PDB file of C-alpha atoms in Angstrom:
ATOM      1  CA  UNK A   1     -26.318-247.239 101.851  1.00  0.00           C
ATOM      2  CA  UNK A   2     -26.841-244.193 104.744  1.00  0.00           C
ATOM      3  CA  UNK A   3     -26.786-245.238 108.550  1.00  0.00           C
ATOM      4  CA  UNK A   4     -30.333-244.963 108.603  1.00  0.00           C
ATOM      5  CA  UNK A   5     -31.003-247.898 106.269  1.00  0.00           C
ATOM      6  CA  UNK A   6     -29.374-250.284 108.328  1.00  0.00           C
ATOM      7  CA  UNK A   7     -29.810-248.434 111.926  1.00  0.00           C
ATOM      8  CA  UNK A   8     -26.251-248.475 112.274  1.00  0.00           C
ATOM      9  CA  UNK A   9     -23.231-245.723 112.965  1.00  0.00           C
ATOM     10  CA  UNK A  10     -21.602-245.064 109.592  1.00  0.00           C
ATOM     11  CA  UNK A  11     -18.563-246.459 111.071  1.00  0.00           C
ATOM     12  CA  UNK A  12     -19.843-249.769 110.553  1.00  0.00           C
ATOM     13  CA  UNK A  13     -20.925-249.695 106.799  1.00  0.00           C
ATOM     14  CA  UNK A  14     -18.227-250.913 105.578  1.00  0.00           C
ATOM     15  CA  UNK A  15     -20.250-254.019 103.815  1.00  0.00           C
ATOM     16  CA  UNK A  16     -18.995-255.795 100.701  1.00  0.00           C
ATOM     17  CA  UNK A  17     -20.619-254.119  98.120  1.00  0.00           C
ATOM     18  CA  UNK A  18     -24.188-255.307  97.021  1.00  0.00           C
ATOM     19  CA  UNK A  19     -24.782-256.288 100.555  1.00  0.00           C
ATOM     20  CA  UNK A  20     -27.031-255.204 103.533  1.00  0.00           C
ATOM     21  CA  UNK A  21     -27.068-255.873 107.132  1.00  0.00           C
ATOM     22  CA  UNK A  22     -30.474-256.575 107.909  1.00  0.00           C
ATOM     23  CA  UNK A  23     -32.806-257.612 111.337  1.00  0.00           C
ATOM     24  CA  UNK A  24     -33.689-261.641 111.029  1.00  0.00           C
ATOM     25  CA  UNK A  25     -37.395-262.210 110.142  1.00  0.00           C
ATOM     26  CA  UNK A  26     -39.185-265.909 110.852  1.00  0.00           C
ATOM     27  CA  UNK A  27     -38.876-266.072 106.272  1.00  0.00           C
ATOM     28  CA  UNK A  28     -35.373-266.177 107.123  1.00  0.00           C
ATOM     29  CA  UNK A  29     -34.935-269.040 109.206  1.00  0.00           C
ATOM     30  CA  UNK A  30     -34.945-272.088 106.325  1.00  0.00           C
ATOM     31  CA  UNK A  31     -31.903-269.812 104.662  1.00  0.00           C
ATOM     32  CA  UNK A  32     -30.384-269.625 108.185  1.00  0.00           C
ATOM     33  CA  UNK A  33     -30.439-273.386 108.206  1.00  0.00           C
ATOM     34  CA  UNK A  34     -29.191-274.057 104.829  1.00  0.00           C
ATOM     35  CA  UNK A  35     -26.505-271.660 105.082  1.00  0.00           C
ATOM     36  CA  UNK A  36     -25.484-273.589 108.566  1.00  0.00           C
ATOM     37  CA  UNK A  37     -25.479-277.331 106.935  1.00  0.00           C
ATOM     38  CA  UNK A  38     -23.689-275.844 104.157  1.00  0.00           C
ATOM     39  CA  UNK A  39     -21.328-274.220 106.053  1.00  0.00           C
ATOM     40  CA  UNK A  40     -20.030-278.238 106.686  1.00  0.00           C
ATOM     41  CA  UNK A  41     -18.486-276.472 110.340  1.00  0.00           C
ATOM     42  CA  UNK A  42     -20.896-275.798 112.162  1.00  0.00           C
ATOM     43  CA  UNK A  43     -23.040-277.694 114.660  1.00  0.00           C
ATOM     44  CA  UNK A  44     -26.569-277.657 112.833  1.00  0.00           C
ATOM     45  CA  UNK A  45     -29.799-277.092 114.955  1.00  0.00           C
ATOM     46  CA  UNK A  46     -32.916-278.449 113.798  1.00  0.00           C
ATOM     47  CA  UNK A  47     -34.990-276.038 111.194  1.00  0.00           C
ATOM     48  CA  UNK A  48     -37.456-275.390 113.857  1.00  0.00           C
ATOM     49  CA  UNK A  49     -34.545-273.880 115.880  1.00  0.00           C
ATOM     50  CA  UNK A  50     -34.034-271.242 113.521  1.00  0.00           C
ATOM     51  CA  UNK A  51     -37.369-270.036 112.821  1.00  0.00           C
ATOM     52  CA  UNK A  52     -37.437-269.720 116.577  1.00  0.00           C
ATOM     53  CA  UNK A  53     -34.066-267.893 117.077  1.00  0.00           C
ATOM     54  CA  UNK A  54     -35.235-265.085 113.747  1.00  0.00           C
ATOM     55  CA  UNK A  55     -38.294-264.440 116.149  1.00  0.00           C
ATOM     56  CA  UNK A  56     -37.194-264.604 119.894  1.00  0.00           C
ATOM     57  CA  UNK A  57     -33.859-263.453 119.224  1.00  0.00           C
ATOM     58  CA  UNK A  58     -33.795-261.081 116.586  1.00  0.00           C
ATOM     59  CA  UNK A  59     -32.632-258.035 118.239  1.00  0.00           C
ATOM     60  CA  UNK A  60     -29.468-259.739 118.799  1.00  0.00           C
ATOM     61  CA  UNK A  61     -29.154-261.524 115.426  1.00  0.00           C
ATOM     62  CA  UNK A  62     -28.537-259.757 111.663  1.00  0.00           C
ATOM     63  CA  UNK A  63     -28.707-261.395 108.205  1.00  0.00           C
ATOM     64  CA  UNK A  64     -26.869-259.976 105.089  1.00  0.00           C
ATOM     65  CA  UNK A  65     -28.935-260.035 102.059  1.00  0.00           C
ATOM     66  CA  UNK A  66     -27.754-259.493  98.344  1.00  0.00           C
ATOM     67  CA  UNK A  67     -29.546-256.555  97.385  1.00  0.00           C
ATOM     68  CA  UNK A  68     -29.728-258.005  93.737  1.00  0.00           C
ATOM     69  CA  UNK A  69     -31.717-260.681  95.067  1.00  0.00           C
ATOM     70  CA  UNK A  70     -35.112-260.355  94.120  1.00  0.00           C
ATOM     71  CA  UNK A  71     -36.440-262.455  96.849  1.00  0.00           C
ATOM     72  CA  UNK A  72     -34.072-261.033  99.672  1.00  0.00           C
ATOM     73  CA  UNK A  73     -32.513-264.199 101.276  1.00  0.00           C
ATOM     74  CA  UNK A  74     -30.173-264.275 103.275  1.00  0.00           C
ATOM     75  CA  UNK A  75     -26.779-264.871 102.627  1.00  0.00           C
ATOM     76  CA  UNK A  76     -24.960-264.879 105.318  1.00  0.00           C
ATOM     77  CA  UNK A  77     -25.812-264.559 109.423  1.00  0.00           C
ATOM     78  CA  UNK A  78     -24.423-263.829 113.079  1.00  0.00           C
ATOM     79  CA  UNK A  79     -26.887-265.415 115.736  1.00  0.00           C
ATOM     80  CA  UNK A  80     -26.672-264.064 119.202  1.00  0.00           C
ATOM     81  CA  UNK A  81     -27.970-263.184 122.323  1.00  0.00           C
ATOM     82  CA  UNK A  82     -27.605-261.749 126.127  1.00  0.00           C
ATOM     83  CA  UNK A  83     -26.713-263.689 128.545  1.00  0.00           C
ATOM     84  CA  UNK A  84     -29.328-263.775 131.361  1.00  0.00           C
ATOM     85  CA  UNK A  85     -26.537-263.583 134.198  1.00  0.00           C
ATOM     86  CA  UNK A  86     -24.532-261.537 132.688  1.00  0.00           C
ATOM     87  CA  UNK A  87     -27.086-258.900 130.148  1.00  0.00           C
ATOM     88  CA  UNK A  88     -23.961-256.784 129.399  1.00  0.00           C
ATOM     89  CA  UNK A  89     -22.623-259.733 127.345  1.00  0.00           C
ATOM     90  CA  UNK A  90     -23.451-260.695 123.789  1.00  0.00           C
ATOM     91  CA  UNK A  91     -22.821-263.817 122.933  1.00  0.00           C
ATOM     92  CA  UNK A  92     -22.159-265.297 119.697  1.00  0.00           C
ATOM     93  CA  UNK A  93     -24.336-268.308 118.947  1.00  0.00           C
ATOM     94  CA  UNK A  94     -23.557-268.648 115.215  1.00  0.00           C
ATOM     95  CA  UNK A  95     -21.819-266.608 112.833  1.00  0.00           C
ATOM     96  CA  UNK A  96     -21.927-268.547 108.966  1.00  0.00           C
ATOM     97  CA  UNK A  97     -21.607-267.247 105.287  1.00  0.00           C
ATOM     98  CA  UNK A  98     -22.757-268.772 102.190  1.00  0.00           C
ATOM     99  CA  UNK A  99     -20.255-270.446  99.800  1.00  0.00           C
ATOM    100  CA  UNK A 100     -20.738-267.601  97.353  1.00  0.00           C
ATOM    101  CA  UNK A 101     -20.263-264.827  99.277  1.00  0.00           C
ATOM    102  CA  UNK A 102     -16.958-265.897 101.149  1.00  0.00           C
ATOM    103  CA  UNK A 103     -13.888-264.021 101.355  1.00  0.00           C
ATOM    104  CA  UNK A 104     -14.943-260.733 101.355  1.00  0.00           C
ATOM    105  CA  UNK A 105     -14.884-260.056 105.020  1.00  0.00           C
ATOM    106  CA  UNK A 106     -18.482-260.269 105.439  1.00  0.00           C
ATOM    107  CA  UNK A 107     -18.680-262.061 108.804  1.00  0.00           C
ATOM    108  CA  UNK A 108     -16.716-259.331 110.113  1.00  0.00           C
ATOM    109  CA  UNK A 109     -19.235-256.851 108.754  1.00  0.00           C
ATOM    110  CA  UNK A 110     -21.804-258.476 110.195  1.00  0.00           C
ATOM    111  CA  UNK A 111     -20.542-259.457 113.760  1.00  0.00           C
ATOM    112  CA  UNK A 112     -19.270-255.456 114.359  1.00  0.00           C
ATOM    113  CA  UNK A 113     -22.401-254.636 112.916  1.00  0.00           C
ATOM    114  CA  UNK A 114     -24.570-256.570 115.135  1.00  0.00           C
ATOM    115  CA  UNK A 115     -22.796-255.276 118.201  1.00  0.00           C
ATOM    116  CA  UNK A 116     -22.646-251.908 116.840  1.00  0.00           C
ATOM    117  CA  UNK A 117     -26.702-252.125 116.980  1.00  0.00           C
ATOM    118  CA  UNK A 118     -27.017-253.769 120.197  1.00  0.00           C
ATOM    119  CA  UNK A 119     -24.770-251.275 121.871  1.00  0.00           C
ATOM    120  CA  UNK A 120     -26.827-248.161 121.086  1.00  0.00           C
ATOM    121  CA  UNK A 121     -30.191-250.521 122.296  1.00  0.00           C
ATOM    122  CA  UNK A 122     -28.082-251.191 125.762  1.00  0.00           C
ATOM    123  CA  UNK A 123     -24.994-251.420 127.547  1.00  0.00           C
ATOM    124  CA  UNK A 124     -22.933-254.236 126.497  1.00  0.00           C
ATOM    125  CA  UNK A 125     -19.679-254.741 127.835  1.00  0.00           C
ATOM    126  CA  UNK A 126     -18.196-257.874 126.418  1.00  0.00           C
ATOM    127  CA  UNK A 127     -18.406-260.483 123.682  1.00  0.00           C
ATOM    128  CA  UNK A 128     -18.237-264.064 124.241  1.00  0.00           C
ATOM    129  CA  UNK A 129     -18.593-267.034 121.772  1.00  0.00           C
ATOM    130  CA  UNK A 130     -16.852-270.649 121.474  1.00  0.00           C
ATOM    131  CA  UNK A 131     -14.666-272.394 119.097  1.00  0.00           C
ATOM    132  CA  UNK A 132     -13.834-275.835 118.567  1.00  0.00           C
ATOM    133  CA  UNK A 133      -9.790-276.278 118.513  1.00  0.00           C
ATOM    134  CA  UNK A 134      -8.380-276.202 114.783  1.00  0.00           C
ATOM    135  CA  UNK A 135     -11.425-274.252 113.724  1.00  0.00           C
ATOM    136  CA  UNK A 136      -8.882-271.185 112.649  1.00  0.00           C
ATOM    137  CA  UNK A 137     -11.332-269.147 110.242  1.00  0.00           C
ATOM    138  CA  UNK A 138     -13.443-268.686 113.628  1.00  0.00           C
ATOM    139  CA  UNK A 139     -10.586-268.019 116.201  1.00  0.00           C
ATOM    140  CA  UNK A 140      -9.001-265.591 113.320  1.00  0.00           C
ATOM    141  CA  UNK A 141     -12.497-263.736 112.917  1.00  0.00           C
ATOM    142  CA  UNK A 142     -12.819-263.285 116.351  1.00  0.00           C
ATOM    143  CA  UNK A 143      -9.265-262.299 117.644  1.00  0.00           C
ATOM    144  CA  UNK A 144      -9.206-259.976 114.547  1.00  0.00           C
ATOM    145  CA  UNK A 145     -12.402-258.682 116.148  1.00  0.00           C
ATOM    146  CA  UNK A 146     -11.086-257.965 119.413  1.00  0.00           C
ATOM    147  CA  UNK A 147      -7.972-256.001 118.148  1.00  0.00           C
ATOM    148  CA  UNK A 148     -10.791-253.928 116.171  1.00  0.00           C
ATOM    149  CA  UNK A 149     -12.259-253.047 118.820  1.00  0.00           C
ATOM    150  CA  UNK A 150      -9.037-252.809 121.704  1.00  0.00           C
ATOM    151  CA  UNK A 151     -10.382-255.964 123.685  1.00  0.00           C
ATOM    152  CA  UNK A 152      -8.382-258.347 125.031  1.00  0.00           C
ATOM    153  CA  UNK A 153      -9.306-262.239 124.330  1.00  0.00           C
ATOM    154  CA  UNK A 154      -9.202-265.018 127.272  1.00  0.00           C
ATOM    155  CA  UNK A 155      -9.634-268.618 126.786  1.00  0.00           C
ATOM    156  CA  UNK A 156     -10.652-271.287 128.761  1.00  0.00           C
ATOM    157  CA  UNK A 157     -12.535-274.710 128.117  1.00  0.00           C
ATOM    158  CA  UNK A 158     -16.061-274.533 128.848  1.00  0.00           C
ATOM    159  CA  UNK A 159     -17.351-277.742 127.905  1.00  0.00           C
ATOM    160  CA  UNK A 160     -15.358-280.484 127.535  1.00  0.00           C
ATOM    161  CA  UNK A 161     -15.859-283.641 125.214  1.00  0.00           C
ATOM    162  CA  UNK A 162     -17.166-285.120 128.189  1.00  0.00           C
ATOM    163  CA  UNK A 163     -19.577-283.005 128.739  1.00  0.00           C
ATOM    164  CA  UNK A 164     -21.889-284.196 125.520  1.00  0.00           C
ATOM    165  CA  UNK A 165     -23.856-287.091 124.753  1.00  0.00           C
ATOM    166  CA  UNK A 166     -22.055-290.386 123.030  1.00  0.00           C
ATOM    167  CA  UNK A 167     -22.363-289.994 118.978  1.00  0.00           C
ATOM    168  CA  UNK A 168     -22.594-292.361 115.810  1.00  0.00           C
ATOM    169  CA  UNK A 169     -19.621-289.570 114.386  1.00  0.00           C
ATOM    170  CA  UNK A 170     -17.348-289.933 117.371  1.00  0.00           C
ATOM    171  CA  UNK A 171     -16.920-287.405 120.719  1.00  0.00           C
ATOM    172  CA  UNK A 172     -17.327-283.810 119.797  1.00  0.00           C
ATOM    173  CA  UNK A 173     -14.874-281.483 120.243  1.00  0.00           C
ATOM    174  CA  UNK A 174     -14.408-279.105 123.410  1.00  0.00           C
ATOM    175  CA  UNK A 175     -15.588-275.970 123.285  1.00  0.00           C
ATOM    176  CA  UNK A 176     -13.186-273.143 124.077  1.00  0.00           C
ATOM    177  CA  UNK A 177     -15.190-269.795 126.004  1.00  0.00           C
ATOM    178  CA  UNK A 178     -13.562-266.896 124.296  1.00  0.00           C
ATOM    179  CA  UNK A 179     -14.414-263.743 126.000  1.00  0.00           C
ATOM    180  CA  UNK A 180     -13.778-260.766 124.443  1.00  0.00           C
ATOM    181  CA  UNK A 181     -13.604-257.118 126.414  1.00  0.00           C
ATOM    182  CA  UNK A 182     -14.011-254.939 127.445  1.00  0.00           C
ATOM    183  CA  UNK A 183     -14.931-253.202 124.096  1.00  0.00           C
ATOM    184  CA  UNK A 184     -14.559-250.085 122.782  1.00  0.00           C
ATOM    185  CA  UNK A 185     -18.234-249.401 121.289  1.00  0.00           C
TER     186      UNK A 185
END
Protein backbone atom coordinates (compact mmCIF):
# COMPACT_ATOMS: atom_id res chain seq x y z
CA UNK A 1 0.00 0.00 0.00
CA UNK A 2 1.79 3.64 -1.22
CA UNK A 3 0.45 6.98 0.39
CA UNK A 4 -1.34 7.63 -2.62
CA UNK A 5 -3.79 4.73 -2.27
CA UNK A 6 -5.09 5.83 0.84
CA UNK A 7 -4.33 9.81 0.49
CA UNK A 8 -2.40 9.60 3.50
CA UNK A 9 1.45 10.54 4.71
CA UNK A 10 3.37 7.25 4.79
CA UNK A 11 3.75 7.85 8.38
CA UNK A 12 0.40 6.67 8.91
CA UNK A 13 0.36 3.27 6.98
CA UNK A 14 1.06 1.39 9.48
CA UNK A 15 -2.37 -0.81 8.97
CA UNK A 16 -2.68 -4.43 10.07
CA UNK A 17 -1.87 -6.21 7.19
CA UNK A 18 -4.70 -7.04 4.61
CA UNK A 19 -6.32 -3.84 5.58
CA UNK A 20 -7.12 -0.39 4.00
CA UNK A 21 -8.18 2.87 5.28
CA UNK A 22 -10.78 3.93 3.09
CA UNK A 23 -13.41 7.27 2.65
CA UNK A 24 -17.14 6.05 3.94
CA UNK A 25 -19.58 5.60 0.98
CA UNK A 26 -23.69 5.57 1.64
CA UNK A 27 -23.03 1.12 0.74
CA UNK A 28 -21.25 1.38 3.87
CA UNK A 29 -23.62 2.55 6.27
CA UNK A 30 -25.71 -1.00 7.06
CA UNK A 31 -21.91 -2.44 7.90
CA UNK A 32 -21.39 0.75 9.99
CA UNK A 33 -24.48 -0.21 11.90
CA UNK A 34 -23.86 -3.80 12.35
CA UNK A 35 -20.43 -3.32 13.36
CA UNK A 36 -21.90 -0.66 16.12
CA UNK A 37 -24.72 -3.20 17.63
CA UNK A 38 -22.12 -5.72 17.56
CA UNK A 39 -19.73 -3.84 19.15
CA UNK A 40 -22.35 -4.48 22.45
CA UNK A 41 -20.55 -0.76 23.78
CA UNK A 42 -21.61 1.51 21.96
CA UNK A 43 -24.70 3.71 21.87
CA UNK A 44 -26.41 2.50 18.50
CA UNK A 45 -28.07 5.15 16.15
CA UNK A 46 -30.77 4.15 14.01
CA UNK A 47 -29.62 2.61 10.38
CA UNK A 48 -30.85 5.68 8.76
CA UNK A 49 -28.26 7.58 10.88
CA UNK A 50 -25.50 5.95 9.30
CA UNK A 51 -26.30 6.09 5.78
CA UNK A 52 -26.60 9.77 6.57
CA UNK A 53 -23.28 10.22 8.49
CA UNK A 54 -21.19 7.96 5.20
CA UNK A 55 -22.72 10.88 3.02
CA UNK A 56 -22.75 14.24 5.01
CA UNK A 57 -19.84 13.41 6.94
CA UNK A 58 -17.51 11.51 5.06
CA UNK A 59 -14.60 13.72 4.87
CA UNK A 60 -14.28 13.33 8.47
CA UNK A 61 -15.09 9.60 8.74
CA UNK A 62 -12.79 6.39 7.32
CA UNK A 63 -13.74 2.68 7.10
CA UNK A 64 -11.12 -0.18 7.02
CA UNK A 65 -11.92 -2.78 4.55
CA UNK A 66 -10.31 -6.36 4.23
CA UNK A 67 -8.79 -6.23 1.00
CA UNK A 68 -9.58 -10.06 0.62
CA UNK A 69 -13.06 -9.21 0.75
CA UNK A 70 -14.58 -9.52 -2.43
CA UNK A 71 -17.41 -7.28 -1.69
CA UNK A 72 -15.31 -4.56 0.26
CA UNK A 73 -17.22 -4.10 3.59
CA UNK A 74 -16.24 -2.56 6.07
CA UNK A 75 -14.72 -3.83 8.96
CA UNK A 76 -14.07 -1.54 11.17
CA UNK A 77 -14.85 2.58 11.41
CA UNK A 78 -13.98 6.06 13.15
CA UNK A 79 -17.02 8.54 12.68
CA UNK A 80 -16.28 12.16 13.09
CA UNK A 81 -16.72 15.56 12.42
CA UNK A 82 -15.87 19.51 13.00
CA UNK A 83 -17.28 21.18 15.38
CA UNK A 84 -19.21 24.22 14.06
CA UNK A 85 -17.87 26.57 16.99
CA UNK A 86 -14.86 25.37 17.15
CA UNK A 87 -13.81 24.02 13.03
CA UNK A 88 -10.22 23.40 14.27
CA UNK A 89 -11.58 20.47 16.33
CA UNK A 90 -12.35 16.95 15.20
CA UNK A 91 -14.42 15.22 17.09
CA UNK A 92 -14.80 11.64 17.53
CA UNK A 93 -18.38 10.46 17.12
CA UNK A 94 -17.71 6.69 16.92
CA UNK A 95 -14.74 4.70 16.63
CA UNK A 96 -15.85 0.52 16.51
CA UNK A 97 -14.10 -2.69 15.11
CA UNK A 98 -15.57 -5.87 14.13
CA UNK A 99 -15.19 -8.96 16.38
CA UNK A 100 -12.81 -10.47 13.86
CA UNK A 101 -10.55 -7.98 13.33
CA UNK A 102 -9.81 -6.97 17.07
CA UNK A 103 -6.58 -6.73 18.65
CA UNK A 104 -4.50 -5.71 16.09
CA UNK A 105 -4.42 -2.05 16.77
CA UNK A 106 -6.68 -1.17 14.07
CA UNK A 107 -8.71 1.60 15.75
CA UNK A 108 -5.56 3.27 16.28
CA UNK A 109 -4.78 3.00 12.59
CA UNK A 110 -7.75 4.33 11.73
CA UNK A 111 -8.32 7.28 14.22
CA UNK A 112 -4.43 8.72 13.34
CA UNK A 113 -5.33 8.02 9.99
CA UNK A 114 -8.43 9.95 9.82
CA UNK A 115 -6.80 12.95 11.42
CA UNK A 116 -3.79 12.52 9.43
CA UNK A 117 -6.27 13.19 6.29
CA UNK A 118 -8.23 15.87 7.75
CA UNK A 119 -5.16 17.79 8.73
CA UNK A 120 -3.68 18.17 5.24
CA UNK A 121 -7.66 19.20 4.05
CA UNK A 122 -7.49 22.02 7.05
CA UNK A 123 -6.18 23.20 10.15
CA UNK A 124 -7.17 21.15 13.00
CA UNK A 125 -5.93 21.81 16.27
CA UNK A 126 -7.45 19.42 18.71
CA UNK A 127 -9.31 16.15 19.16
CA UNK A 128 -12.21 15.72 21.30
CA UNK A 129 -14.49 12.64 21.88
CA UNK A 130 -16.41 11.14 25.09
CA UNK A 131 -16.27 8.09 27.12
CA UNK A 132 -18.53 6.56 29.44
CA UNK A 133 -16.60 5.79 32.94
CA UNK A 134 -15.23 2.05 33.04
CA UNK A 135 -15.22 2.00 29.27
CA UNK A 136 -11.14 1.41 29.46
CA UNK A 137 -10.53 0.01 25.77
CA UNK A 138 -11.81 3.68 24.73
CA UNK A 139 -10.01 5.88 27.40
CA UNK A 140 -6.74 3.54 26.65
CA UNK A 141 -7.15 4.16 22.74
CA UNK A 142 -7.44 7.60 23.17
CA UNK A 143 -4.81 8.57 25.90
CA UNK A 144 -2.46 6.22 23.91
CA UNK A 145 -3.43 8.56 21.07
CA UNK A 146 -2.55 11.66 22.65
CA UNK A 147 0.98 10.51 23.82
CA UNK A 148 1.35 9.59 19.93
CA UNK A 149 0.88 12.57 18.99
CA UNK A 150 2.49 14.90 22.26
CA UNK A 151 -1.11 16.16 23.34
CA UNK A 152 -2.10 16.52 26.56
CA UNK A 153 -5.70 14.96 27.63
CA UNK A 154 -8.30 17.02 29.95
CA UNK A 155 -11.41 15.67 31.33
CA UNK A 156 -14.43 17.00 32.41
CA UNK A 157 -18.19 15.77 32.48
CA UNK A 158 -20.14 17.03 29.72
CA UNK A 159 -23.35 15.48 30.08
CA UNK A 160 -24.41 14.11 33.02
CA UNK A 161 -26.94 11.14 33.62
CA UNK A 162 -29.29 13.78 34.13
CA UNK A 163 -29.00 15.22 31.22
CA UNK A 164 -30.84 12.18 29.10
CA UNK A 165 -34.20 10.98 28.79
CA UNK A 166 -35.63 8.20 31.49
CA UNK A 167 -34.93 4.49 29.95
CA UNK A 168 -36.55 0.88 30.14
CA UNK A 169 -32.40 -0.19 30.72
CA UNK A 170 -31.83 2.23 33.56
CA UNK A 171 -29.99 6.02 33.50
CA UNK A 172 -27.16 6.15 31.06
CA UNK A 173 -23.94 6.82 31.97
CA UNK A 174 -22.18 10.40 31.97
CA UNK A 175 -20.28 11.28 29.35
CA UNK A 176 -16.73 12.42 30.05
CA UNK A 177 -15.40 15.44 27.21
CA UNK A 178 -11.88 14.33 26.57
CA UNK A 179 -10.03 16.91 24.71
CA UNK A 180 -7.04 16.12 23.27
CA UNK A 181 -4.24 18.93 22.05
CA UNK A 182 -2.84 20.55 20.87
CA UNK A 183 -1.48 17.95 18.32
CA UNK A 184 1.45 17.46 16.66
CA UNK A 185 0.13 16.76 12.92
Amino acid sequence: MTAAQTDLPAEFLEMPEGLRIDRPEVADGAALWRIAKDSGTLDLNSSYSYLLWCRDFAGTSVVARDTADPDGLPVGFVTGYARPERPDTLLVWQVAVDASHRGRGLAAALLDGLTARVARERTISGVETTITPGNIASERLFTSYAARHGASVEREVLFGSGHFPNSPDGPHDPEVLYRIGPLSL
